[in-house]
Short mmCIF file of C-alpha atoms in Angstrom, two decimals:
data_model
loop_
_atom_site.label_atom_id
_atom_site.label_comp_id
_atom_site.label_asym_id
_atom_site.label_seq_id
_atom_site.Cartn_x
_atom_site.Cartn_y
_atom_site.Cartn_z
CA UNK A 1 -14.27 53.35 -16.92
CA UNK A 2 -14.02 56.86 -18.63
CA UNK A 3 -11.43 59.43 -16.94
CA UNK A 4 -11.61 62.62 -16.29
CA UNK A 5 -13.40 65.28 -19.15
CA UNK A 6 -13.48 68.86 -19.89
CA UNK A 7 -15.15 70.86 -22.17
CA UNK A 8 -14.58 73.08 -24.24
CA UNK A 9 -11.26 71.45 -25.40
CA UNK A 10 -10.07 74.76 -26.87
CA UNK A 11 -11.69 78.49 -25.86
CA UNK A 12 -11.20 82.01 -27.66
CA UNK A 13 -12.48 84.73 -25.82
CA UNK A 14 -12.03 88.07 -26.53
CA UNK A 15 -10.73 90.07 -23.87
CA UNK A 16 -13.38 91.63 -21.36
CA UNK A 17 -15.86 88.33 -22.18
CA UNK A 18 -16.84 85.78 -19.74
CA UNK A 19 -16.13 82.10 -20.35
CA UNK A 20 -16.95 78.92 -18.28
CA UNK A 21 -15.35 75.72 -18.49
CA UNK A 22 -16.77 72.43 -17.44
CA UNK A 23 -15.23 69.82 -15.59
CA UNK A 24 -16.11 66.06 -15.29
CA UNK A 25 -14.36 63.74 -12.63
CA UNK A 26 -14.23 60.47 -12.50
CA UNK A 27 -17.49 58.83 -10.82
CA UNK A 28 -17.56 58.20 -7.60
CA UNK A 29 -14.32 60.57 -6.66
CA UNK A 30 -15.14 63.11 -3.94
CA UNK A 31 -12.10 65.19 -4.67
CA UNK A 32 -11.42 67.77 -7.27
CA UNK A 33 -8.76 69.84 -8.56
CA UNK A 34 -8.37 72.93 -10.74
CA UNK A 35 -4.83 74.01 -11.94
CA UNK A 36 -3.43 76.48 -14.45
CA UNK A 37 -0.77 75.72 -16.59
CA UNK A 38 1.03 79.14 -18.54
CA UNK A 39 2.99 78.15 -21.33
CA UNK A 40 6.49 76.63 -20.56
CA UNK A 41 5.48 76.05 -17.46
CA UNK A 42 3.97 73.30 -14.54
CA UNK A 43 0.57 73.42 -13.38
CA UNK A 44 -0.54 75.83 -10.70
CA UNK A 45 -3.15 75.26 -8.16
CA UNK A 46 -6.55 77.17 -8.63
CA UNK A 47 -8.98 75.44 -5.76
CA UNK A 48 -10.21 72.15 -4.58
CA UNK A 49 -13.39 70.58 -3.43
CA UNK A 50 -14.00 67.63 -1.19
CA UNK A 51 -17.66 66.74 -2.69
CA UNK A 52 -19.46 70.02 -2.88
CA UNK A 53 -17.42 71.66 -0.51
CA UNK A 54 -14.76 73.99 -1.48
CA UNK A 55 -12.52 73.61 1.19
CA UNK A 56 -8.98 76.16 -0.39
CA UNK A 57 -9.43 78.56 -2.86
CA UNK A 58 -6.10 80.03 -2.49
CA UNK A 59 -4.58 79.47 -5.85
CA UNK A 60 -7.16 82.27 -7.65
CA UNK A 61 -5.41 84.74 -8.98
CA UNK A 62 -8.33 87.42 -8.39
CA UNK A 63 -11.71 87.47 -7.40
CA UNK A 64 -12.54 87.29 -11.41
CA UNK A 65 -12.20 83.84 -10.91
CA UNK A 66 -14.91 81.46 -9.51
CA UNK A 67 -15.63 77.63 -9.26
CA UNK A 68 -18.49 75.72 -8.62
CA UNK A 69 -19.12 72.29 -7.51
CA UNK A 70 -23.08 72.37 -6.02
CA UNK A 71 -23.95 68.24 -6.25
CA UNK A 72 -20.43 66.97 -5.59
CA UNK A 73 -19.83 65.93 -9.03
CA UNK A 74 -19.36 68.44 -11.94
CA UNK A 75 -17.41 71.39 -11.75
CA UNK A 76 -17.19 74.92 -13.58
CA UNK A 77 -14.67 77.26 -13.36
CA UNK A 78 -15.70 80.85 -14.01
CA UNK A 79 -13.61 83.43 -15.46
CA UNK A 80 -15.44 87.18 -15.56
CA UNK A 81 -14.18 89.81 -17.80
CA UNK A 82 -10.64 87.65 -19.04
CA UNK A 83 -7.90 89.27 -19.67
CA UNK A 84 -4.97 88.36 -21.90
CA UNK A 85 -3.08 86.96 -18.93
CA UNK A 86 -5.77 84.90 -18.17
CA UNK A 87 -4.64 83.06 -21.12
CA UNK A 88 -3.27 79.38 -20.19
CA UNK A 89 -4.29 75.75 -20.14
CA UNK A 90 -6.95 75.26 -17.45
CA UNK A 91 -6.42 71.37 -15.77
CA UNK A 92 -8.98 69.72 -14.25
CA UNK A 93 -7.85 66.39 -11.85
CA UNK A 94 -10.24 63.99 -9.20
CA UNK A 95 -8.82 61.40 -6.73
CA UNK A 96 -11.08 59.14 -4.67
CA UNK A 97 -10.96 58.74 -1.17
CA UNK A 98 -7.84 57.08 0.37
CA UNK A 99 -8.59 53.59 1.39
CA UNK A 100 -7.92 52.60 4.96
CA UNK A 101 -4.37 52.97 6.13
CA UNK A 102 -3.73 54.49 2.73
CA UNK A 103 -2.00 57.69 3.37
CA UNK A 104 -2.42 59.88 0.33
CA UNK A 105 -4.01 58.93 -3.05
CA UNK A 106 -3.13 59.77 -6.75
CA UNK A 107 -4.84 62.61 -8.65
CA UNK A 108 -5.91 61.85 -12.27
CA UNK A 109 -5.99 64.29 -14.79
CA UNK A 110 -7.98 65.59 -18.07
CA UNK A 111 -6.61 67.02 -21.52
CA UNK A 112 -7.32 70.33 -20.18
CA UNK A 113 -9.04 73.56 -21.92
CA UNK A 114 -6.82 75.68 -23.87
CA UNK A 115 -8.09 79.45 -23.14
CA UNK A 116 -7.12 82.27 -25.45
CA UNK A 117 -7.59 85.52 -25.13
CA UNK A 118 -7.46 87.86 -27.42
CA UNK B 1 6.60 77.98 0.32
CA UNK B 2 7.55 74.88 -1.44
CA UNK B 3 9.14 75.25 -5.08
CA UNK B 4 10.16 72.45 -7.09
CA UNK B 5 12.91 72.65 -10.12
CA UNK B 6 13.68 69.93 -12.68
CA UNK B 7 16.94 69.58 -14.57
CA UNK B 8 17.31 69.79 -17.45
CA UNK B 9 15.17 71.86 -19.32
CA UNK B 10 15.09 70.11 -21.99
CA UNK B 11 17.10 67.06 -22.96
CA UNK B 12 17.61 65.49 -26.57
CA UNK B 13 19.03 62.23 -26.90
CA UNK B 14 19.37 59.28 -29.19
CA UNK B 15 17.07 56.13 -29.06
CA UNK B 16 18.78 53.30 -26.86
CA UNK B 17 20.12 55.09 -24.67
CA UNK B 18 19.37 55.11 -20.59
CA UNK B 19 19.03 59.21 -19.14
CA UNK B 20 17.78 59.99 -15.83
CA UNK B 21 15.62 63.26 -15.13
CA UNK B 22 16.04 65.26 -12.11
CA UNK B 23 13.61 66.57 -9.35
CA UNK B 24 14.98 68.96 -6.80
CA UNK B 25 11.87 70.44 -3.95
CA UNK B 26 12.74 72.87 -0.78
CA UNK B 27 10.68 71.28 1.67
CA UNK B 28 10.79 67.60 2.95
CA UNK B 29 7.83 67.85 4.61
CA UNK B 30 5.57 65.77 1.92
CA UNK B 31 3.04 62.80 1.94
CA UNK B 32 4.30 61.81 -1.55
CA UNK B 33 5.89 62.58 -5.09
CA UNK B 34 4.66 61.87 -8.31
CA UNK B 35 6.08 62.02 -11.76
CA UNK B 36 3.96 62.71 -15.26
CA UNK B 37 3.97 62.27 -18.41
CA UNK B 38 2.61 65.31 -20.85
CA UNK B 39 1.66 65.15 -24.61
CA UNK B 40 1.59 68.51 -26.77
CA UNK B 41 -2.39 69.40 -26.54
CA UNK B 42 -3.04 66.65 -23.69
CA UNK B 43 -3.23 66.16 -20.04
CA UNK B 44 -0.94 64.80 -17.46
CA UNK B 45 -0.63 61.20 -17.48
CA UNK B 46 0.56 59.69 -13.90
CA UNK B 47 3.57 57.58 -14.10
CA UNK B 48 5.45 57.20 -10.94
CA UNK B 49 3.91 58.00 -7.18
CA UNK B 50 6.50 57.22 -4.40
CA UNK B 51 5.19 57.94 -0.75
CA UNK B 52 7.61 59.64 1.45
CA UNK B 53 8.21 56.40 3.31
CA UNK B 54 9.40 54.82 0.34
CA UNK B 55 12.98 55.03 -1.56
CA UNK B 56 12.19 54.38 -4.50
CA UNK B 57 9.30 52.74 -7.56
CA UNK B 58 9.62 51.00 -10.54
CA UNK B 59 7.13 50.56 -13.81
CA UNK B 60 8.46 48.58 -16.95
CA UNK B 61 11.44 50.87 -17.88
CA UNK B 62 11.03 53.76 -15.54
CA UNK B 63 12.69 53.75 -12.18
CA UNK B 64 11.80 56.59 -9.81
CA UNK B 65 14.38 57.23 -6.72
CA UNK B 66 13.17 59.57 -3.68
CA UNK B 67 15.51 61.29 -1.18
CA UNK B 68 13.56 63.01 0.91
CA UNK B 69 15.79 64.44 3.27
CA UNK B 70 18.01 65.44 0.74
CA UNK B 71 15.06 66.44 -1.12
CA UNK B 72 15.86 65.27 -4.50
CA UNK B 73 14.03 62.41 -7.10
CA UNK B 74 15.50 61.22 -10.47
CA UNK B 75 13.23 59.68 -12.69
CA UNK B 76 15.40 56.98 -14.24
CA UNK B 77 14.31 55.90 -17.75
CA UNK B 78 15.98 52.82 -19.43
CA UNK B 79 16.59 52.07 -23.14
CA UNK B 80 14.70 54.93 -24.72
CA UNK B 81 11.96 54.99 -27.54
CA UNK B 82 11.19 57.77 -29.80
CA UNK B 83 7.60 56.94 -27.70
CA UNK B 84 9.08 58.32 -24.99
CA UNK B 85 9.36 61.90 -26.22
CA UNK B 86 7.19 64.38 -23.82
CA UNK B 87 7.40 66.60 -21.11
CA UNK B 88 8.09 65.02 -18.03
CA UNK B 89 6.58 66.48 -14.91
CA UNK B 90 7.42 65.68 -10.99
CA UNK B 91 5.39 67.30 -8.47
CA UNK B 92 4.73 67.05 -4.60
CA UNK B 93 2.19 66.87 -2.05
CA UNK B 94 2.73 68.36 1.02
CA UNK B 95 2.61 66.98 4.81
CA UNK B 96 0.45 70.21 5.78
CA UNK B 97 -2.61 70.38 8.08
CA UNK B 98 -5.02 72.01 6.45
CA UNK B 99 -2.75 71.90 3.06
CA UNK B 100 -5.16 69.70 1.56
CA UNK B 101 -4.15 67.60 -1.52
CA UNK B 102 -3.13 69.77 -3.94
CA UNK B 103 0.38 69.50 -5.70
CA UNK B 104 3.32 71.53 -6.44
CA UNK B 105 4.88 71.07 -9.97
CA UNK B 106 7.88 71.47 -11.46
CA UNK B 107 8.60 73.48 -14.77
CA UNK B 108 9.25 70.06 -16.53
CA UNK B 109 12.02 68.56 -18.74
CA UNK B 110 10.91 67.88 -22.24
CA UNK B 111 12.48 65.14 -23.82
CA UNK B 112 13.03 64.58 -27.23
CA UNK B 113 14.11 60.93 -28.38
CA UNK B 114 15.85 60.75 -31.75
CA UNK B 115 16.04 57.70 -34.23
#
């Protein structure tokens, strides 16, 4: 079946703009991940849902940033007025619910978005 | 807070032979490890996931070694292919109520396989 997508592969903003970027999981996987990946560097965590819910959203760097998730299946990550540190590649992952006796499941992951901002 | 660091950096070697990547993290308390694969411009393929009852996993020419009380992983890669050339990733999930699912990354090694 089709993995995880994103769109827009590749964003320029210019600085003070708003951008969203979309996020679709695998089907059928409750969970969802956002991460941010700086140049040179490993993924950071942004926020996770369980199905609609958005159950930590303490990776957000400030309160410009926002996600959504409202049928449990497609997500969009918000960014109000970016700024040039904003810049980075924005991850998307899902991972289906463990199965019984299963103690923790594998996330998969999309290409990403590329933001720039400029 | 949990950090993880990989060693090396960045690693260069000739195709053929057998290198092993390193995976250090500051807190044994996790549910699992898992090592990726990145592409320039792509996304994180999964390669390796060893639970943290488990010593050790092994896929075709990758061997992945977990020592969680020590807490260190090698990602063990035999008879390299120019194919092989990415950045390698190894990141944890921690044994946290309320910690959720999300992982902790490394910086990465990237590995560059020669002809």
């Amino acid at each position: 079946g089709a993995g995880v997508s994103q769109s827009p592969r590749y964003k320029v903003a210019k600085r003070g703009q708003d951008v969203a970027l979309r996020c679709d999981p695998i089907s059928g996987h409750v969970s969802l991940f956002w991460y941010q990946q700086a140049l040179g560097q490993g993924p950071e965590f942004l926020t996770y849902f369980q199905n609609e819910a958005q159950l930590d959203k303490s990776g957000l760097p400030s309160d410009r940033f926002f996600a959504e998730r409202p049928e449990g299946s497609v997500s969009t990550l918000k960014i109000q007025r970016t700024q040039q540190e904003d810049s980075a590649v924005y991850l998307c992952a899902s991972s289906s619910r463990p199965s019984p006796g299963q103690v923790s499941y594998e996330q998969y992951f999309g290409p990403g978005t590329r933001l720039t901002v400029t | 807070k949990q950090e993880v660091t990989q060693i090396p950096a960045a690693l260069s070697v000739p195709e053929g032979e057998n290198l092993v990547l390193n995976c250090s993290f500051t807190d044994s308390a996790i549910y699992n490890l898992q090592w990726f694969r990145q592409d320039p411009g792509k996304g994180l393929t999964s390669l390796l996931l060893i639970q943290s009852s488990q010593r050790e996993q092994t896929s075709g020419r990758l061997n992945a070694s977990l020592d969680k009380s020590s807490g260190r992983s090698t990602l063990y890669i035999a008879a390299s292919q120019p194919g092989d050339s990415a950045t390698y990733l190894c990141a944890v999930r921690p044994r946290l109520t309320g910690g959720g699912n999300k992982l902790t990354f490394g910086t990465g090694t990237q590995l560059k396989v020669e002809l």
